[in-house]
Structures are given as C-alpha cells and as structure tokens.
GROMACS .gro file of C-alpha atoms in nm:
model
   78
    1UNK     CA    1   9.033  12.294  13.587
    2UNK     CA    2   9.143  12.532  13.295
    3UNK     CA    3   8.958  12.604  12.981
    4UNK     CA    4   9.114  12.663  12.655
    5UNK     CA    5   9.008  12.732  12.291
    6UNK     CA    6   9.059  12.508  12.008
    7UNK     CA    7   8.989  12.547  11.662
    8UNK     CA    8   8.874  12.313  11.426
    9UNK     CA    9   8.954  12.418  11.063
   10UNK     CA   10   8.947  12.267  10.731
   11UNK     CA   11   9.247  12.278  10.488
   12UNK     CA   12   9.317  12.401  10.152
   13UNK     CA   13   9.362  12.036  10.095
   14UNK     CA   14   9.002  11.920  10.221
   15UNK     CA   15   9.147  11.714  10.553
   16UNK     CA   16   9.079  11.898  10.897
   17UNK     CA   17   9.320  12.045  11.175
   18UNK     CA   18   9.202  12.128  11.557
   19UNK     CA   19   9.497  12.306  11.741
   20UNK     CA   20   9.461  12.515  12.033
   21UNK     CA   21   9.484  12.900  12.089
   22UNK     CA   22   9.852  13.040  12.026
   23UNK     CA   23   9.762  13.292  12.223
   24UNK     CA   24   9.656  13.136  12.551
   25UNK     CA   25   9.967  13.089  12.808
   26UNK     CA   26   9.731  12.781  13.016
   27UNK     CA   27   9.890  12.503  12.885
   28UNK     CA   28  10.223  12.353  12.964
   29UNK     CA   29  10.246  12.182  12.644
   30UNK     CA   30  10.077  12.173  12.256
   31UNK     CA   31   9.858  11.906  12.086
   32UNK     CA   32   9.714  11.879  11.761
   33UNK     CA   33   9.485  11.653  11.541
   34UNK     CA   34   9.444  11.636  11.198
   35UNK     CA   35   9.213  11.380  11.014
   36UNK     CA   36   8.979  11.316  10.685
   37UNK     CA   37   8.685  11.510  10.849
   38UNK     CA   38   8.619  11.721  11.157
   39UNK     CA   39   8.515  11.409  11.353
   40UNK     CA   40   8.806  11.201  11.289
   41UNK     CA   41   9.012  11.548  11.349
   42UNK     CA   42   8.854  11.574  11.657
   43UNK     CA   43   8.908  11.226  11.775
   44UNK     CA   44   9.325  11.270  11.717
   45UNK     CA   45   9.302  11.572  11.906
   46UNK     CA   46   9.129  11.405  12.218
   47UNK     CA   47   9.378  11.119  12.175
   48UNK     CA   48   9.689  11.343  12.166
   49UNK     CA   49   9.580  11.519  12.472
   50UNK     CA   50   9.545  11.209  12.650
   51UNK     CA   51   9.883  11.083  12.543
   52UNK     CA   52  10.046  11.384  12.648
   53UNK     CA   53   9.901  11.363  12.947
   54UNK     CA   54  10.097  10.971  13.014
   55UNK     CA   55  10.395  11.126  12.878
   56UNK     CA   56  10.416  11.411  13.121
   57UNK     CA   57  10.309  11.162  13.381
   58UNK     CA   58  10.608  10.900  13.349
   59UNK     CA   59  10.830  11.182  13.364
   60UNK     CA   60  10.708  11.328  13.625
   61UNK     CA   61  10.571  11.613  13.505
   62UNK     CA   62  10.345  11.891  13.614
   63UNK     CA   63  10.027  11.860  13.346
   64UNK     CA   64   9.769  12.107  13.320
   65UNK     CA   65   9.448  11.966  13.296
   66UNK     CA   66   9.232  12.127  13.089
   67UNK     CA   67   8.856  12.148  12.929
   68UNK     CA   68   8.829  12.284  12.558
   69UNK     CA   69   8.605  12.498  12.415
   70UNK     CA   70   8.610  12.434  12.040
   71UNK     CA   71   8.517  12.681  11.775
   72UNK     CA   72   8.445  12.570  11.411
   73UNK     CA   73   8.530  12.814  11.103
   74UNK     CA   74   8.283  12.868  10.874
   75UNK     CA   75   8.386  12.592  10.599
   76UNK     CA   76   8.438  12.338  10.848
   77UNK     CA   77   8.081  12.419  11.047
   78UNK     CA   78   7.899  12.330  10.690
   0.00000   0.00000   0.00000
C-alpha cells in the first residue's frame, strides 16, 4: 500500500480544506474535504476517498489504495 501527503489547512474564511500533495504522481485520482473545523474537514476527506474508491470499483477501475500522512499548517494545528 502507497502513502501520500495531505494537508489540512484553514481558510481565509475560517472553514478547513485537506487535499492531497499536487506533487505526488501515486494516486490515480483526487479527493478533497472541506468542513467547519479540521475534524469535520477530515471526516469529508475520509468519506470522499471511500466513495471514490466504489466509483472506480463499479466501473471497473484500477484504484490505488493508499494510507495518508496528514500535515497540519500552523493556524489549523492551534
């Protein structure tokens, strides 16, 4: 199994965004979450990763699975 970086960050507008690393090539695909806090944030990310992962299966689709590593930025850490 593969393991990528995601970031959790806050926004300008207070809510919270965890994406993965542009820069990686692992991943077949992109998810994202967004939410009120880091938690919630967190949680949408988990869920999108699972439902990409159905997605890719009805069509058939290779799916890499993958373990994250997340990183906080500073604003979001306190």
């Amino acid at each position: 199994m593969k393991t990528v970086k995601a970031f959790i960050e806050r926004g300008s507008d207070g809510t919270y965004g965890v994406y993965v690393d542009l820069e990686d090539k692992t991943l077949n695909y992109g998810i994202h979450g967004d939410g009120k806090s880091a938690k919630e944030a967190l949680e949408d990310f988990k869920a999108s990763y699972q439902q990409m992962k159905a997605f890719y299966n009805e069509l058939g689709k290779k799916f890499v699975e993958t373990e994250f590593n997340y990183y906080y930025d500073l604003p979001s850490f306190l």
